[in-house]
Amino acid sequence: MWQSSPPGSIYDYIRVASFSIGPDGLIEQWSRRAAGLFGIAADKAVGMDPVEAFMPAELRTDGRRTVGEILDGREWTGLVPFRIPGEEAVRGLAEIYVMPSETAGGERAALCIVVDVRALRHIETDLAASQAIFGQSPFGFVLFGTDLAVIRANQRFATVFGGRAEDHRGRTVEDYLSGPEADRLTTTIERVLATGTSVTDLRIVGTAPGEPGSRHWSMNLYRVHSGSGRPIGVAGLATDVTRRHIAAREAASARRNLALLNEASARIGNSLDLETTARELLDVAVPGFCDLASVDLYQSLLTGDDAPPGSWDSLRQESVGGSAELRRVALASAVADALPDTAKETGSPELGAVHRFSFNSPCAIALRTGHVEDVPGDDRGFVQSTLAVPMVAHDTVVGLVQFSRTKGSEPFGERDRSLATELAARAAVCIDNARLYRREHERALILQRSLLPPGDPVAAGLDIACRYLPGNTATEVGGDWFDVIELPGHRTALVVGDVMGRGLRAAVAMGELRTAVRTLALLDLEPAEVLSALDEVARGLGTPGGSNASGGGAQWPSRAAHKSREADLSEVYLATCVYAVYDPVTRRCTFANAGHLPPAVVEPGEAALLLDVPPGMPLGVGGEPFEEVEVELKEGSLLALYTDGLVESRDHPLDEGLQALRAALVEPERPIEDVCDHVLTTLDTGHGEDDIALLVARIQGLPADAVGDWRLPREPRSVGRARELARGRLLAWGLDDLVDTTELLVSELVTNALRYGEGEIRLRLLRDRTLVCEVWDAGLVQPRRRRARDTDEGGRGLQLVGLLSVAWGSRRTPRGKTVWFELALPDGEPAAELSVDQLLSMY
């Protein structure tokens, strides 16, 4: 039967019907296909005249003639329009093949085979479309059968893989691809054939015959069915996307490079340490850019030489002995346990090793020329290729970085060389900045250390201990300082200050202020006057040329000068300072404060307290006077001066730090050095955020028997009385060798006080490490040493004082002035006699 035709028959695609005509010219048999084609059931069609039933009226005459000829035994084939009975419009066009036949009784009949021409046209169109896809498509087209062998391939496919399209029939995936790619495609085809789920953009990598490189294809796979819906194979449409792949790879490489550069900008240079910066470079490069990497820096760079051998001139002058000494400061690997094997194979130095590259090696050439050099890999080794990249910053080569890729990785390309150069350059700039910072930091540290008092200072009536702790290496040098200055009359000036700023400029500013303090102290000014004058000096540091801006007669400055002045003013460094003057005779200490933290005092048996000294404005602000506070300190008391680094940090507020300092200043009877150590170990001094300066002094007044103090009336006989008093006290002290000199100089000073001074005269002798003699009077005129003329009978007294004493001078007092001289205590050696020149200088 018709319905029992095997699957895949041609009749699945074309509409074929049959019927028979009896000897009377009427329909005798009517198939089911005919019923479906013409829309008439068999019980109605049998017995109908086919010409009258199906043909249009204008064709019926020819149709009857043709039927008669057929019944006479003639075959006929032709196209016949047909219509459904009862309808006037033509419905379709049929191709009819009529074969004469005979009945059992020998009568002539006919068998008619009818094909719907429209179905044939559809098949023709489908064939044309199929041919267009296979023959005219610019893409490779292949049809795999159910056995996964090629049924058909188009010419484009054959062009890629060679031969004619017919030659590929029967081939399998293994004939085109190898290894994992063939297995992957085969598995995918089987899945599409089994499930009917299409696969789009399947990326396949292979090689085309006669072409050296790999090709990349994108395949779309879908299952193909017969007219009855039976799967007959899998069709594959392959597009060559090699160029697209290369472009995508280059775009991905560019994005990766940009990402690496962005990461390098964020991660390299966060530290001012040379080795840390080198490790930061390798953290970025491995494994994102390469598998192995190392950094070598010049040894002279690491040891702090000012002129590293990496400058262009020195590189060109390297001898044939090879490169200058380098040290391997960083090493990184993305392959586990690869570093020891690689170092063993290539003979490369280990981490921390000092080495040289041979003169003709790629690394030495890269260092000399400043250009990237390729280091070829050994076929038997682990490394495939290496880039030797010089680290150049400001026309100076500071070292070399080597980037290596192991076998199996993609080799370095031109874009990779550019990226390697950029990474090395960024790290080189950071390393050079770290080198410059280290040099400036060391110079500032040397400057700062040179300006601090050497050793433990010694002062009359004071037992002093000092500590200075610099910040950590991550912070710049600060402007903290302390000083102990000897003043006339065995008095001592104690100074602690802090410049608000960091770095070399802060250290220089600190040095200038410290020098100014010493100069002002030698003028023997009151503490408030010292700070006022120091404030003027500090303000001068912030003006162009270091001078005050208030000078008269200046012309209008130019715009450039105005900008320069603004730039200089932007570098102004304010400073805080506390200045104290201690008198061991009275044990009184006078304080003046310029915005500094208050001094701390601990009296025996009492808790530590902070002195209420008006803080005033910092130095450099100007405009506000400074106040003085005088405090009498008990014997054995402790006085502590300090900077804010001791009591202030990010972890706790200032009040807590001050409270901790008061708690740490206990047991004042302990040795002064132990007191300092106890304070530093008790307080949080390890934060390293700021420098710390600490000065602790124990009060030890001069004994009463070391002081001679007398008041003399204003009359001539007081000169002789002064000599007698001085002689008696020196003999009591056992200073017989100083009696004559002291008598002579005392008489000179008392005589001057009588002649030029006013009011009552006071004579005071102080014995400590030296002998000091002071003559007080109420006159305000300061004595002035001058050279006497040949005809002058006087005027040589102060010259004599200057020749015979170690030092002399005068200072203002609240009620007049004091003139003093100082003599060294005898050490058993005979006193030096005055030379002829010294004696003649008085005449």
Short mmCIF file of C-alpha atoms in Angstrom, two decimals, residues 615-810:
data_model
loop_
_atom_site.label_atom_id
_atom_site.label_comp_id
_atom_site.label_asym_id
_atom_site.label_seq_id
_atom_site.Cartn_x
_atom_site.Cartn_y
_atom_site.Cartn_z
CA PRO A 615 51.94 78.85 76.15
CA GLY A 616 52.05 81.94 73.95
CA MET A 617 52.04 81.77 70.14
CA PRO A 618 54.39 79.54 68.13
CA LEU A 619 57.54 81.09 66.75
CA GLY A 620 56.98 82.61 63.33
CA VAL A 621 53.45 83.84 64.00
CA GLY A 622 54.47 87.15 65.56
CA GLY A 623 52.42 89.93 67.07
CA GLU A 624 52.02 88.57 70.60
CA PRO A 625 54.40 89.14 73.55
CA PHE A 626 55.72 86.25 75.61
CA GLU A 627 55.28 85.94 79.35
CA GLU A 628 57.71 84.66 81.96
CA VAL A 629 57.07 82.50 84.99
CA GLU A 630 59.65 82.12 87.77
CA VAL A 631 59.53 78.98 89.89
CA GLU A 632 61.66 78.04 92.89
CA LEU A 633 62.55 74.37 92.72
CA LYS A 634 63.33 72.23 95.73
CA GLU A 635 66.59 70.37 96.09
CA GLY A 636 66.35 66.98 94.38
CA SER A 637 63.40 67.92 92.18
CA LEU A 638 63.13 66.68 88.61
CA LEU A 639 62.45 69.00 85.68
CA ALA A 640 61.35 67.41 82.35
CA LEU A 641 61.20 69.17 78.98
CA TYR A 642 59.96 67.18 75.97
CA THR A 643 58.44 67.32 72.50
CA ASP A 644 54.98 66.19 71.42
CA GLY A 645 56.24 62.93 69.90
CA LEU A 646 56.61 61.58 73.45
CA VAL A 647 53.00 62.14 74.53
CA GLU A 648 50.96 62.26 71.31
CA SER A 649 50.14 59.65 68.66
CA ARG A 650 47.23 58.42 66.57
CA ASP A 651 46.36 55.80 69.16
CA HIS A 652 45.59 58.13 72.05
CA PRO A 653 44.83 61.84 72.55
CA LEU A 654 47.26 64.36 73.97
CA ASP A 655 45.63 64.48 77.41
CA GLU A 656 46.15 60.75 77.89
CA GLY A 657 49.78 61.09 76.87
CA LEU A 658 50.39 63.90 79.35
CA GLN A 659 48.76 61.88 82.10
CA ALA A 660 50.96 58.90 81.22
CA LEU A 661 54.04 61.13 81.37
CA ARG A 662 53.11 62.34 84.87
CA ALA A 663 52.61 58.75 85.97
CA ALA A 664 56.01 57.74 84.54
CA LEU A 665 57.89 60.52 86.38
CA VAL A 666 58.07 58.76 89.74
CA GLU A 667 60.85 58.08 92.19
CA PRO A 668 62.89 61.22 91.49
CA GLU A 669 65.69 59.90 93.67
CA ARG A 670 66.55 57.22 91.10
CA PRO A 671 69.62 57.85 88.88
CA ILE A 672 68.76 60.38 86.24
CA GLU A 673 69.64 58.02 83.38
CA ASP A 674 67.26 55.39 84.80
CA VAL A 675 64.52 58.01 84.99
CA CYS A 676 64.90 58.77 81.27
CA ASP A 677 64.89 55.10 80.33
CA HIS A 678 61.84 54.44 82.50
CA VAL A 679 59.89 57.25 80.81
CA LEU A 680 60.73 56.02 77.32
CA THR A 681 59.89 52.39 78.09
CA THR A 682 56.65 53.23 79.90
CA LEU A 683 55.19 55.58 77.30
CA ASP A 684 54.22 54.53 73.77
CA THR A 685 57.38 55.66 72.00
CA GLY A 686 57.44 52.91 69.34
CA HIS A 687 54.82 54.40 67.03
CA GLY A 688 57.54 56.13 64.99
CA GLU A 689 55.18 58.86 63.81
CA ASP A 690 57.36 61.70 65.07
CA ASP A 691 60.77 62.38 66.54
CA ILE A 692 61.05 62.40 70.33
CA ALA A 693 63.26 64.71 72.37
CA LEU A 694 63.43 64.40 76.17
CA LEU A 695 65.54 66.44 78.59
CA VAL A 696 65.42 65.59 82.31
CA ALA A 697 67.37 67.61 84.92
CA ARG A 698 67.72 67.00 88.66
CA ILE A 699 67.97 70.17 90.72
CA GLN A 700 71.17 70.41 92.76
CA GLY A 701 71.76 73.97 93.97
CA LEU A 702 75.21 75.28 94.75
CA PRO A 703 76.16 74.67 98.42
CA ALA A 704 76.12 77.73 100.64
CA ASP A 705 79.86 77.44 101.30
CA ALA A 706 80.49 77.67 97.52
CA VAL A 707 79.00 81.17 97.34
CA GLY A 708 80.44 84.42 98.65
CA ASP A 709 78.03 87.39 98.53
CA TRP A 710 78.74 90.85 99.92
CA ARG A 711 77.28 94.34 99.61
CA LEU A 712 79.63 97.32 99.55
CA PRO A 713 78.87 101.00 100.09
CA ARG A 714 79.50 103.42 97.31
CA GLU A 715 82.80 104.87 98.55
CA PRO A 716 86.47 104.56 97.50
CA ARG A 717 87.51 102.33 100.39
CA SER A 718 85.14 99.66 99.06
CA VAL A 719 87.82 98.76 96.49
CA GLY A 720 90.21 97.65 99.20
CA ARG A 721 87.39 95.97 101.12
CA ALA A 722 86.48 93.99 97.99
CA ARG A 723 90.07 92.78 97.63
CA GLU A 724 90.15 91.66 101.27
CA LEU A 725 86.86 89.78 100.98
CA ALA A 726 87.93 88.05 97.78
CA ARG A 727 91.32 87.09 99.26
CA GLY A 728 89.78 85.67 102.42
CA ARG A 729 87.21 83.58 100.58
CA LEU A 730 89.77 82.19 98.07
CA LEU A 731 92.10 81.21 100.87
CA ALA A 732 89.20 79.48 102.61
CA TRP A 733 88.49 77.56 99.41
CA GLY A 734 92.13 76.64 98.99
CA LEU A 735 92.49 78.60 95.78
CA ASP A 736 95.72 80.33 96.78
CA ASP A 737 97.00 80.35 93.16
CA LEU A 738 94.08 82.57 92.08
CA VAL A 739 94.35 85.15 94.87
CA ASP A 740 96.57 87.68 93.12
CA THR A 741 94.74 87.56 89.80
CA THR A 742 91.36 87.72 91.48
CA GLU A 743 92.36 90.69 93.69
CA LEU A 744 93.58 92.59 90.63
CA LEU A 745 90.50 91.96 88.53
CA VAL A 746 88.06 92.56 91.42
CA SER A 747 89.63 95.90 92.10
CA GLU A 748 89.27 96.84 88.44
CA LEU A 749 85.58 95.96 88.32
CA VAL A 750 84.75 97.62 91.66
CA THR A 751 86.65 100.72 90.57
CA ASN A 752 84.63 100.88 87.33
CA ALA A 753 81.41 100.43 89.32
CA LEU A 754 82.36 103.37 91.55
CA ARG A 755 83.42 105.54 88.62
CA TYR A 756 80.68 104.79 86.06
CA GLY A 757 77.93 103.01 87.99
CA GLU A 758 75.22 104.00 90.37
CA GLY A 759 73.88 102.90 93.75
CA GLU A 760 75.07 100.16 96.04
CA ILE A 761 77.76 97.72 94.86
CA ARG A 762 77.43 93.97 95.26
CA LEU A 763 80.30 91.49 95.00
CA ARG A 764 79.67 87.78 94.52
CA LEU A 765 82.08 84.84 94.13
CA LEU A 766 80.84 81.45 92.90
CA ARG A 767 82.92 78.28 92.98
CA ASP A 768 81.91 75.29 90.92
CA ARG A 769 83.78 73.89 87.95
CA THR A 770 85.25 77.37 87.51
CA LEU A 771 85.52 80.50 89.64
CA VAL A 772 83.11 83.29 88.73
CA CYS A 773 83.30 86.82 90.10
CA GLU A 774 80.35 89.19 89.67
CA VAL A 775 80.16 92.92 90.48
CA TRP A 776 76.65 94.40 90.55
CA ASP A 777 75.57 98.03 90.52
CA ALA A 778 72.47 100.04 89.61
CA GLY A 779 73.94 101.76 86.57
CA LEU A 780 72.48 101.02 83.17
CA VAL A 781 75.53 101.94 81.06
CA GLN A 782 77.23 98.78 79.86
CA PRO A 783 81.04 98.71 80.00
CA ARG A 784 82.78 98.77 76.66
CA ARG A 785 86.28 97.57 76.04
CA ARG A 786 88.37 100.04 74.04
CA ARG A 787 92.01 100.52 73.08
CA ALA A 788 93.67 103.25 75.20
CA ARG A 789 95.80 105.91 73.52
CA ASP A 790 99.44 106.39 74.38
CA THR A 791 98.67 109.57 76.30
CA ASP A 792 95.76 108.08 78.30
CA GLU A 793 96.42 107.42 81.97
CA GLY A 794 93.51 104.91 82.22
CA GLY A 795 91.14 102.87 80.07
CA ARG A 796 93.15 99.65 80.23
CA GLY A 797 91.20 97.89 82.99
CA LEU A 798 88.86 95.84 80.83
CA GLN A 799 91.76 94.89 78.54
CA LEU A 800 93.51 93.53 81.57
CA VAL A 801 90.36 91.63 82.59
CA GLY A 802 90.11 90.12 79.11
CA LEU A 803 93.76 89.03 79.14
CA LEU A 804 93.82 87.47 82.60
CA SER A 805 90.39 85.76 82.66
CA VAL A 806 88.98 82.83 80.76
CA ALA A 807 85.91 84.88 79.86
CA TRP A 808 84.25 88.09 80.89
CA GLY A 809 81.15 90.07 80.05
CA SER A 810 78.23 92.08 81.33
#
